[in-house]
Tab-separated table of C-alpha atoms in Angstrom:
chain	number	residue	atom	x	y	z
M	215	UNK	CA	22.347	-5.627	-31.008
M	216	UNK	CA	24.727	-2.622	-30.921
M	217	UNK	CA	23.927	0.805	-29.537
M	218	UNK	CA	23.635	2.623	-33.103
M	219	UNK	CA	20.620	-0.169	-34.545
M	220	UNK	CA	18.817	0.487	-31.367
M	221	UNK	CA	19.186	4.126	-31.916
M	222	UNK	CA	18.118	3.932	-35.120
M	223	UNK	CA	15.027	1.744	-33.809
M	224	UNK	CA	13.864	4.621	-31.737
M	225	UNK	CA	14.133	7.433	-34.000
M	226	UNK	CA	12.341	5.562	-36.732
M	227	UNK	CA	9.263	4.168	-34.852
M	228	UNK	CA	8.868	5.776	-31.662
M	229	UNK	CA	6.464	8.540	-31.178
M	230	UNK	CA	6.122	11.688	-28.926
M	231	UNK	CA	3.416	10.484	-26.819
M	232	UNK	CA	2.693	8.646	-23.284
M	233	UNK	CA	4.183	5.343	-22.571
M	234	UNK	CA	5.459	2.696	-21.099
M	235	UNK	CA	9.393	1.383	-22.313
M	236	UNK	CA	11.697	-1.453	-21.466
M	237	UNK	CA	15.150	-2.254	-21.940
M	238	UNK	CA	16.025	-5.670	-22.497
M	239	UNK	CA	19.326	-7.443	-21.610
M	240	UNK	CA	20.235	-10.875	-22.548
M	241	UNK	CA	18.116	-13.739	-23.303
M	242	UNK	CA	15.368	-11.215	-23.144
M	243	UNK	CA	15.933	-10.278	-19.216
M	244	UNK	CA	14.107	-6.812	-18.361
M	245	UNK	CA	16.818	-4.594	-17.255
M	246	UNK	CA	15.009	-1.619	-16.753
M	247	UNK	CA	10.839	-0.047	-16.866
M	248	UNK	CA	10.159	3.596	-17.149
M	249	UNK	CA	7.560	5.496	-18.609
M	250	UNK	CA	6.991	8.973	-20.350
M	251	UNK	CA	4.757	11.719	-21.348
M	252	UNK	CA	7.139	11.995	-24.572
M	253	UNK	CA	8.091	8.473	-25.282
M	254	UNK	CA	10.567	9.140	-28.047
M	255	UNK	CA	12.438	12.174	-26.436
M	256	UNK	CA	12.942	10.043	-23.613
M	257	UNK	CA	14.122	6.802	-25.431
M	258	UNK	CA	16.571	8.890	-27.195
M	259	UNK	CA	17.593	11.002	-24.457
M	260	UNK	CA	19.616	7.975	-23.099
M	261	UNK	CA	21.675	7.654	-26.463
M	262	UNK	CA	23.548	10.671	-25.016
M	263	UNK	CA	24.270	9.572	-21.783
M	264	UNK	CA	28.459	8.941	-21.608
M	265	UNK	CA	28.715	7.924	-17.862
M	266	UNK	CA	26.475	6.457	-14.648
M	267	UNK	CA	23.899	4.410	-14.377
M	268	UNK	CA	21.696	5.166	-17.798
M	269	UNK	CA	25.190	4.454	-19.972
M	270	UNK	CA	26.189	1.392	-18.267
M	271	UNK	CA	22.431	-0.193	-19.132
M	272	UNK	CA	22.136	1.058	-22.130
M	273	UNK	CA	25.583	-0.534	-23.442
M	274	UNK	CA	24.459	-3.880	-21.990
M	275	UNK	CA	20.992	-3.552	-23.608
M	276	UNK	CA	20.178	-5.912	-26.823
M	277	UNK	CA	16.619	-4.346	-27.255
M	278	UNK	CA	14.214	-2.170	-26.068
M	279	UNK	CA	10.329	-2.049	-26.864
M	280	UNK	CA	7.627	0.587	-25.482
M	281	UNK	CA	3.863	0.148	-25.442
M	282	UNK	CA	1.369	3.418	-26.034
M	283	UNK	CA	-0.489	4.697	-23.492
M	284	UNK	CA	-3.361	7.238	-23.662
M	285	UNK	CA	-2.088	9.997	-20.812
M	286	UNK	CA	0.471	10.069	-18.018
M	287	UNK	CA	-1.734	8.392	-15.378
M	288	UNK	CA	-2.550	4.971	-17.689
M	289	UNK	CA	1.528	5.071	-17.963
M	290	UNK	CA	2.268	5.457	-14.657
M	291	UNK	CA	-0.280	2.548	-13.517
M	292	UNK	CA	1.145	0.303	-16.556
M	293	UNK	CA	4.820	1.045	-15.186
M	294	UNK	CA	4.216	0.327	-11.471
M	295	UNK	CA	2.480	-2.885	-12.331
M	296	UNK	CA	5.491	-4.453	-14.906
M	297	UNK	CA	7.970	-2.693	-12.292
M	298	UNK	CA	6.123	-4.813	-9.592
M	299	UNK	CA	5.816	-7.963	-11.844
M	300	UNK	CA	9.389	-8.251	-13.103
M	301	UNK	CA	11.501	-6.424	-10.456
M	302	UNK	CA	13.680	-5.186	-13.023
M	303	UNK	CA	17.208	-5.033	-11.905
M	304	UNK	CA	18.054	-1.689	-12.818
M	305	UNK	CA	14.690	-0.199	-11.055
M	306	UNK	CA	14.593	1.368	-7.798
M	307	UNK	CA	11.118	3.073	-7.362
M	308	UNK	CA	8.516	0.318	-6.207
M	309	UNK	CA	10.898	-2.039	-5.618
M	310	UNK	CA	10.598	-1.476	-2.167
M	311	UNK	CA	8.166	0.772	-0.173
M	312	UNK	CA	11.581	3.485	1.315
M	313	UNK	CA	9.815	5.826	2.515
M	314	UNK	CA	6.714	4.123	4.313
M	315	UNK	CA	6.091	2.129	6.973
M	316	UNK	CA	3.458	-0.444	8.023
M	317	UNK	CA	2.250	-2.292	11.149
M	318	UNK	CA	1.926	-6.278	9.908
M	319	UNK	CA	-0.123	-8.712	11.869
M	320	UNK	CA	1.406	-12.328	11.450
M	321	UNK	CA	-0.048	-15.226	10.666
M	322	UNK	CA	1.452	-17.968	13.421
M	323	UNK	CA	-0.470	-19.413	16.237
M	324	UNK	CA	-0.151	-16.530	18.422
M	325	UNK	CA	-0.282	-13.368	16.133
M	326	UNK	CA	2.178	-10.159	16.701
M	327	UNK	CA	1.786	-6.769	15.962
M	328	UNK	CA	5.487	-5.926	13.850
M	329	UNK	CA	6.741	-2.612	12.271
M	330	UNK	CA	7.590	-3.530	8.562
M	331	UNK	CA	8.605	-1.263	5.735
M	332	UNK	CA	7.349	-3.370	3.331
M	333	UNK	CA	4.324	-5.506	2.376
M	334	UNK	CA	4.763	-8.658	0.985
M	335	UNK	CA	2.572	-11.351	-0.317
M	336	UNK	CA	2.224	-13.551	2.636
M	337	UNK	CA	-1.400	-13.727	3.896
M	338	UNK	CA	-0.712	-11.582	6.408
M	339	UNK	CA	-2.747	-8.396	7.299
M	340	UNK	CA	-0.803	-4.708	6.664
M	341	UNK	CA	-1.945	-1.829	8.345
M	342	UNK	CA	-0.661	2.110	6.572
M	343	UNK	CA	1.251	3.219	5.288
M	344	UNK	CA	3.307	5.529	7.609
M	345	UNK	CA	5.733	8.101	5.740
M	346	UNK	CA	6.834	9.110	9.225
M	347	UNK	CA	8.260	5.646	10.521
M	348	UNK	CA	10.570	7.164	13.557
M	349	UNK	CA	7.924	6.562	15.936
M	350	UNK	CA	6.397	3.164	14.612
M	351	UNK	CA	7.948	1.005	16.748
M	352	UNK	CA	7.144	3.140	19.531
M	353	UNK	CA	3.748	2.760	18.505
M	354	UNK	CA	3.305	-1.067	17.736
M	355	UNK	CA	5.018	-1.767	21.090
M	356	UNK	CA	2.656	0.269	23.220
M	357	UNK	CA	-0.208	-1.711	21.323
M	358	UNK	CA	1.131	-5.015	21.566
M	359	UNK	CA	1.275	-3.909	25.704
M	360	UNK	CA	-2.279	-2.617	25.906
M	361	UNK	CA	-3.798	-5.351	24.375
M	362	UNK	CA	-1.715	-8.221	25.742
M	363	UNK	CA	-0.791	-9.188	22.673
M	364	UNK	CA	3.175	-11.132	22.637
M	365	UNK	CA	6.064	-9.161	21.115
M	366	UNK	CA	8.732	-11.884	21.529
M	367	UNK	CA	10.572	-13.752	18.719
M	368	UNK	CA	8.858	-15.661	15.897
M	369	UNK	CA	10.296	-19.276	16.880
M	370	UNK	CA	8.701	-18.656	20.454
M	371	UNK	CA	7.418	-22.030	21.202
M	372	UNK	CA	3.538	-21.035	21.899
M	373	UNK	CA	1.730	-23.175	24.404
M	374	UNK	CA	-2.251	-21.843	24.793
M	375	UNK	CA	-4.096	-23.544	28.149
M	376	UNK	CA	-6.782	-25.077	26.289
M	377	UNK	CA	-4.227	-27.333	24.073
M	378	UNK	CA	-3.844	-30.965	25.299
M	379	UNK	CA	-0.365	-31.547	27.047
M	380	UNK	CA	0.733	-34.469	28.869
M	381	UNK	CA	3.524	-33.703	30.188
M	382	UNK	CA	3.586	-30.001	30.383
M	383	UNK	CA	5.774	-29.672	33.732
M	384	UNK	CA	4.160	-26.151	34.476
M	385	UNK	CA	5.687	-24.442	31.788
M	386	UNK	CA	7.618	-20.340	32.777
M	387	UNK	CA	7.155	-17.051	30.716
M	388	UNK	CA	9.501	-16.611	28.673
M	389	UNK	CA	10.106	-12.259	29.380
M	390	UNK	CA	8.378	-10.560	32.631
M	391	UNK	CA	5.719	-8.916	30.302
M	392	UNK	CA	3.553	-12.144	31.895
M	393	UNK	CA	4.051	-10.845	35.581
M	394	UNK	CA	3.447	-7.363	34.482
M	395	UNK	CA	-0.086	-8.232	32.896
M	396	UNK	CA	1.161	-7.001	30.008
M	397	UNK	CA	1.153	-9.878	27.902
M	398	UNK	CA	-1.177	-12.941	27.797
M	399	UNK	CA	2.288	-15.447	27.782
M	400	UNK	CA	0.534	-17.867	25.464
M	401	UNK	CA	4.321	-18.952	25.665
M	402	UNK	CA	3.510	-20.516	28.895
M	403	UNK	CA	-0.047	-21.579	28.574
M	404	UNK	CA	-1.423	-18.740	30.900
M	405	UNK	CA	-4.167	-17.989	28.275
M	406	UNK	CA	-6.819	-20.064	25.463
M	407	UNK	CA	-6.742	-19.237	22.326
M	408	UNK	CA	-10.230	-18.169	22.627
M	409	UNK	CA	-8.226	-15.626	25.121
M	410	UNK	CA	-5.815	-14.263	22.971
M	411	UNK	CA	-7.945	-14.450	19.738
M	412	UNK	CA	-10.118	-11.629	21.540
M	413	UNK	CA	-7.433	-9.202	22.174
M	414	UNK	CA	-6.345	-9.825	18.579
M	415	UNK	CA	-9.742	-8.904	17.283
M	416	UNK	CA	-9.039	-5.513	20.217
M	417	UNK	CA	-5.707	-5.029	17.746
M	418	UNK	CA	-7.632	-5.407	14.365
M	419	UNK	CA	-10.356	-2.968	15.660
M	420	UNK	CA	-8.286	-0.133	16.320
M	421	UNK	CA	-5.954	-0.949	13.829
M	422	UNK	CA	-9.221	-0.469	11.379
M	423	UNK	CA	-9.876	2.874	13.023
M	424	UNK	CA	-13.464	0.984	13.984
M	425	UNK	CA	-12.675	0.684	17.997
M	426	UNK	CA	-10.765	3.013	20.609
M	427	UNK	CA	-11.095	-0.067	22.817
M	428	UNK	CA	-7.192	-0.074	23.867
M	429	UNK	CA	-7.496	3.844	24.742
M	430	UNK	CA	-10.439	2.992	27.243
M	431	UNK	CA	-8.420	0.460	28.506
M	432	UNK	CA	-5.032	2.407	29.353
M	433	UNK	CA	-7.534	4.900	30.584
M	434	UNK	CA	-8.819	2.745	33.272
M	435	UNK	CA	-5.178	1.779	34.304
M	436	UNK	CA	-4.488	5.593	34.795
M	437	UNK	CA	-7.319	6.017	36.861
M	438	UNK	CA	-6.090	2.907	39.320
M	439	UNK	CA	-2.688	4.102	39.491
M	440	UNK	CA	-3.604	7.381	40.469
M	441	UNK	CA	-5.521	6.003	43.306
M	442	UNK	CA	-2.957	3.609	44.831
M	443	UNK	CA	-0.749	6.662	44.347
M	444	UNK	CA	1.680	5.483	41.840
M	445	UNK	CA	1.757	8.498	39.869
M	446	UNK	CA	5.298	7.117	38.107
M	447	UNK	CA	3.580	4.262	36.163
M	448	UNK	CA	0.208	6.508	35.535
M	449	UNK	CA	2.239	8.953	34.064
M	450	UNK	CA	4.227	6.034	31.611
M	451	UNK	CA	0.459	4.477	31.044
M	452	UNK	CA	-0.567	8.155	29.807
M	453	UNK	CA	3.044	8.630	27.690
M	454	UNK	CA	1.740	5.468	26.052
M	455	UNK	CA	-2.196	6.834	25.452
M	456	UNK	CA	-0.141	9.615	23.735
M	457	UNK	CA	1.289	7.531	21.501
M	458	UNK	CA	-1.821	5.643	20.464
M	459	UNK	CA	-3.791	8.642	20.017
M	460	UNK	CA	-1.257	9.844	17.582
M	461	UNK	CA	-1.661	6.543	16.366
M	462	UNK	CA	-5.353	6.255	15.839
M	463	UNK	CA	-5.399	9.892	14.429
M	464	UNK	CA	-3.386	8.544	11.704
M	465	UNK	CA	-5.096	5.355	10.765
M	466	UNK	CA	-8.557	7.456	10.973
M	467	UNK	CA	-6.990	9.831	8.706
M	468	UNK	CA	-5.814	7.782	6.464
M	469	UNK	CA	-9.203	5.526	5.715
M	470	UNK	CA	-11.065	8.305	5.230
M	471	UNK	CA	-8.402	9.900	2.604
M	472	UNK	CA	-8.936	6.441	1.169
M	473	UNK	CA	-12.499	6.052	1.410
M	474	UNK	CA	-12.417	10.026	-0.603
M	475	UNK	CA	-10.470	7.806	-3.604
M	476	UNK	CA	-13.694	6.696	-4.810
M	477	UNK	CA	-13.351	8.419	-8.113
M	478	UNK	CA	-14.443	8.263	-11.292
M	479	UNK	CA	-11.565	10.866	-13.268
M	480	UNK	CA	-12.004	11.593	-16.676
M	481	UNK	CA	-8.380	11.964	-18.554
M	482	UNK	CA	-7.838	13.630	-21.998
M	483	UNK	CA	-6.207	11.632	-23.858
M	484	UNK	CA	-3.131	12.094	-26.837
M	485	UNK	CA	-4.858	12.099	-30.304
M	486	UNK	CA	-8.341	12.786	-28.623
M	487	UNK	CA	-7.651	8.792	-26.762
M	488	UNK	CA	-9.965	10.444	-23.745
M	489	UNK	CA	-10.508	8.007	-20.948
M	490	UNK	CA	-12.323	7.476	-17.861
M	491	UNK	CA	-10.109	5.853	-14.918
M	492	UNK	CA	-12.415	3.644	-12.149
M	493	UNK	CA	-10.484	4.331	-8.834
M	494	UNK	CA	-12.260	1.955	-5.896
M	495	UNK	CA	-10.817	3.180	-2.385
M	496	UNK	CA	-7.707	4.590	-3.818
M	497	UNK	CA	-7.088	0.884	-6.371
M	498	UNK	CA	-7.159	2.248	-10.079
M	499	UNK	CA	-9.429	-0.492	-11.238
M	500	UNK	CA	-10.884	-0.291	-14.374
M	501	UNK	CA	-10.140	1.725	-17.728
M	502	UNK	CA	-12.412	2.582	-20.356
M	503	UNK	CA	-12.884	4.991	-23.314
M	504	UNK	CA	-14.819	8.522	-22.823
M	505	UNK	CA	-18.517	7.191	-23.819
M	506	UNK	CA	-19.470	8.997	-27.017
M	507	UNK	CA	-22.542	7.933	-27.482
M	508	UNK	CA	-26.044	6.751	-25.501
M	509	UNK	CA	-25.122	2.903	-25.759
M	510	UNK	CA	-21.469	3.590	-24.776
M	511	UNK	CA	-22.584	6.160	-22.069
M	512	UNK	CA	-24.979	3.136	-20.567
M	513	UNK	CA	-22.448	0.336	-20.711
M	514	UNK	CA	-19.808	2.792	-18.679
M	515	UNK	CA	-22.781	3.511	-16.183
M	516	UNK	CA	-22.961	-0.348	-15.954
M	517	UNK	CA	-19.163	-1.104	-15.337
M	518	UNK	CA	-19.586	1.856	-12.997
M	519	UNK	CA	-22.012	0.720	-10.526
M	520	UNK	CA	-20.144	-3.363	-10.673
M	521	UNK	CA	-16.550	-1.442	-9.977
M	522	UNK	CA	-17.849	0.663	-7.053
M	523	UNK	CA	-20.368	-2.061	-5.578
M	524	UNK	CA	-20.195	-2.496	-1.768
M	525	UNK	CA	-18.567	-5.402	-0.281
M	526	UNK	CA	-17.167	-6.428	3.352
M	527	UNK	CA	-13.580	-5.909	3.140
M	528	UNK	CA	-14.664	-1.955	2.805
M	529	UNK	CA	-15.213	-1.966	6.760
M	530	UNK	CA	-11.349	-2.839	6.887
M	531	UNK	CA	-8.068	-0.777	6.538
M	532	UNK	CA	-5.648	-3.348	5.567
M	533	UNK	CA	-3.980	-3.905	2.615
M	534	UNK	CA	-2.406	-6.427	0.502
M	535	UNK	CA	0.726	-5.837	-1.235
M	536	UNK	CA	-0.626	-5.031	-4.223
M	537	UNK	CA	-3.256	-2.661	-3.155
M	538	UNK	CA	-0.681	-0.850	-1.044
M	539	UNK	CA	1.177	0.284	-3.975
M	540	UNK	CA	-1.170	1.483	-5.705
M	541	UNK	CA	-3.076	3.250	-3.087
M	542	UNK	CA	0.288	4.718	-2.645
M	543	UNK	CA	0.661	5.479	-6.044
M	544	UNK	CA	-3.061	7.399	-6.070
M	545	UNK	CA	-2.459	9.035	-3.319
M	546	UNK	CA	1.586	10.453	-4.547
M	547	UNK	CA	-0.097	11.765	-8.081
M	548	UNK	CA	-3.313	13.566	-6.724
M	549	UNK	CA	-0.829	15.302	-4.322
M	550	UNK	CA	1.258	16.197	-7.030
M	551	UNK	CA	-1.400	16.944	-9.527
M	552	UNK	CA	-4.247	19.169	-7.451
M	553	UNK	CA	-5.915	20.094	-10.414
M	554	UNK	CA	-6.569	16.141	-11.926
M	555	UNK	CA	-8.455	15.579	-8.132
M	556	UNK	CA	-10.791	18.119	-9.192
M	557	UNK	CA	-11.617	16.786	-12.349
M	558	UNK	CA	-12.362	13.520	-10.866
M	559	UNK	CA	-16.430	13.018	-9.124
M	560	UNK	CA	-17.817	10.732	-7.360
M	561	UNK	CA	-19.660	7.110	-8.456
M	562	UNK	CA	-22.937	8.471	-7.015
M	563	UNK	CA	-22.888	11.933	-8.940
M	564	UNK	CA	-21.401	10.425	-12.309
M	565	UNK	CA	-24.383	7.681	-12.341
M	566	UNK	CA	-26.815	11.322	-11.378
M	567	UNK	CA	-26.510	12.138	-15.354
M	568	UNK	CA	-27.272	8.870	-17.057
M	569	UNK	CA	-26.818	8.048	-20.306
C-alpha cells in the first residue's frame, strides 16, 4: 500500500482523540507503537516528514491501524504493554530499562547478588530500580562481602559440604574472598547449603528494606578492628557501611513511594468516557467506567476491595519484569503530572462513601 492510500486512510477515519497506533510493515510485522492525546494530528503529522527515522518507516509501512482510548493514561498503559509484547523494531522507549538499574538475585545453586540494567523474565528476583546506577556495583559488591554471599563467575563449579562426594580430594577456593571470611566458598565445600541459604535470606531481608542485619554486622567488625588496632581495615569496613546505608535509604524509599501507589484515580475521559484506574503498589491493574449509578457505584466498590486485597508478596520489594515497567511507568507520569496524584485517593477512603 503506497504512502498517499494510507494518507488518505488517516484523514478519513481517524479522530482527534487519545490512542494507541501502529505501523505495520510486511506480512503484517509491527514496525512501530506510539500513542497520542490527538490521534489523527499525530498519524498525519508523519505524512510530512521528508528525512530520518519517521520517513524511512513510514515509506516501508503497508498499513497502519490505531485503537481509541479514553485519556492519555489508558494510552500510555495500552502502548507500554504492545511495546513490551511485540518489541517493535522501530521502538526505543521500553525496550530496554536505559536509565535504571537493578540488583538481580540468580537462580543457580549458590545465588549472587548482580547489578543488571534490565529485568528479564527468568524467575529470578529484581530488586529497584536505581536511576543513579554509578554506584551500583559499588553497592552489590559490598553486600555480596557482608553477607558472604559468592561474587565469582556463573559457571563456578559449586561444591556445598553437606553434598555427597567420593572423591572430593579436598577441594581449594577458587579467589581469597574464602581466607578473608568474606565469602562462604561454597566453591570449595567450606559451607552447607543450609549455610549459605541463611545469608541469602540476610541479602533478601535488606534487599526488602525488612532487616538492617548486614549493617549490624559490619558494625561489629568495626568495633574488633578498632580494638586490635587496625584502624586501616575499620576504616574500609565503615567506607563500606557508607555505602549500604546509602543503599538501604534507597530501597526504604522506594517501597514506601510504592506502597503510596495504592490509588484509586479517577480520569475524565474524551466524549464524557470518564474512568476510574485501579493502581495496586504502583501496577495499573484494573479499568472501569466512572459508576453512574447505585448498582454501578456497588459493583466498582466490589472490584475495589478484590484489586487492593492483601496478599504475601506485599511484604516484598522485588519485581518481575513486568511489574517493573509499569511501576516505572506510574511512577514517570505522577512526576510529570502533579496535579493527576492529587486527584487520585486511597482504597480505604474511596470504599468510606459507598454506593
Amino acid at each position: 500500500m503506497a504512502t498517499s492510500p494510507l494518507r488518505e486512510k488517516v484523514r478519513t477515519h481517524a479522530e482527534d482523540r487519545p490512542g494507541v497506533y501502529r505501523w505495520l510493515g510486511a506480512g503484517g510485522r509491527i514496525l512501530y507503537v506510539g500513542k497520542s492525546v490527538r490521534l489523527r494530528s499525530r498519524l498525519l503529522s508523519y505524512f510530512r516528514e521528508d528525512s530520518g527515522k519517521a520517513a524511512r518507516m513510514v515509506s516501508e509501512a503497508e498499513d497502519v491501524n490505531w485503537d481509541l482510548r479514553p485519556n492519555e493514561f489508558a494510552a500510555l498503559v495500552r502502548e507500554m504493554h504492545l511495546i513490551r509484547a511485540w518489541q517493535p523494531e522501530y521502538n526505543v522507549q521500553h525496550r530496554r530499562d536505559r536509565r535504571y538499574g537493578f540488583i538481580k538475585i540468580t537462580r543457580e545453586p549458590a545465588p549472587r547478588l548482580v547489578p543488571v540494567s534490565r529485568v528479564r523474565s527468568d524467575g529470578a528476583s529484581y530488586y529497584g530500580p536505581f536511576a543513579q546506577t554509578g554506584w551500583l556495583a559499588r553497592a552489590v559488591h559490598d553486600l555480596s562481602l557482608a553477607t558472604g554471599l559468592r561474587d565469582c563467575p556463573a559457571h563456578t563449579p559449586i561444591h556445598f559440604g553437606d553434598q555427597l562426594e567420593i572423591f572430593s580430594g579436598g577441594r581449594v577456593p577458587r579467589c581469597i574472598r574464602a581466607d578473608t571470611g568474606t565469602c562462604l566458598a561454597p566453591c570449595a565445600g567450606r559451607c552447607t547449603t543450609a549455610d549459605y541459604d541463611g545469608r541469602l535470606r540476610l541479602a533478601r531481608a535488606f534487599l526488602e528494606a525488612r532487616s538492617r542485619a548486614p549493617l549490624a554486622r559490619l558494625a561489629d567488625c568495626v568495633k574488633l578492628a578498632a580494638a586490635d588496632l587496625r584502624f586501616e581495615y575499620a576504616a574500609t569496613i565503615r567506607d563500606r557501611m557508607e555505602t549500604l546505608e546509602k543503599l538501604w535509604s534507597h530501597l526504604s524509599g522506594f517501597r514506601g513511594q510504592v506502597e503510596n501507589l495504592n490509588l484509586v484515580y479517577p480520569v475524565p475521559g474524551y466524549g464524557g468516557d470518564d474512568r476510574i484506574h485501579l493502581i495496586r503498589r504502583g501496577r495499573p491493574c484494573a479499568e472501569l467506567p466512572w459508576p453512574k449509578s447505585d448498582r454501578a457505584r456497588r459493583h466498582a466498590d466490589e472490584v475495589v476491595e478484590e484489586v487492593f486485597r492483601p496478599v504475601p508478596s506485599d511484604r516484598d520489594g522485588k519485581l518481575e519484569a513486568d511489574a517493573a515497567a509499569e511501576v516505572l511507568l506510574t511512577l514517570s507520569w505522577f512526576n510529570r503530572h502533579r496535579r493527576e496524584r492529587e486527584r487520585a485517593v486511597a482504597p480505604e477512603r474511596w470504599l468510606a462513601v459507598r454506593g
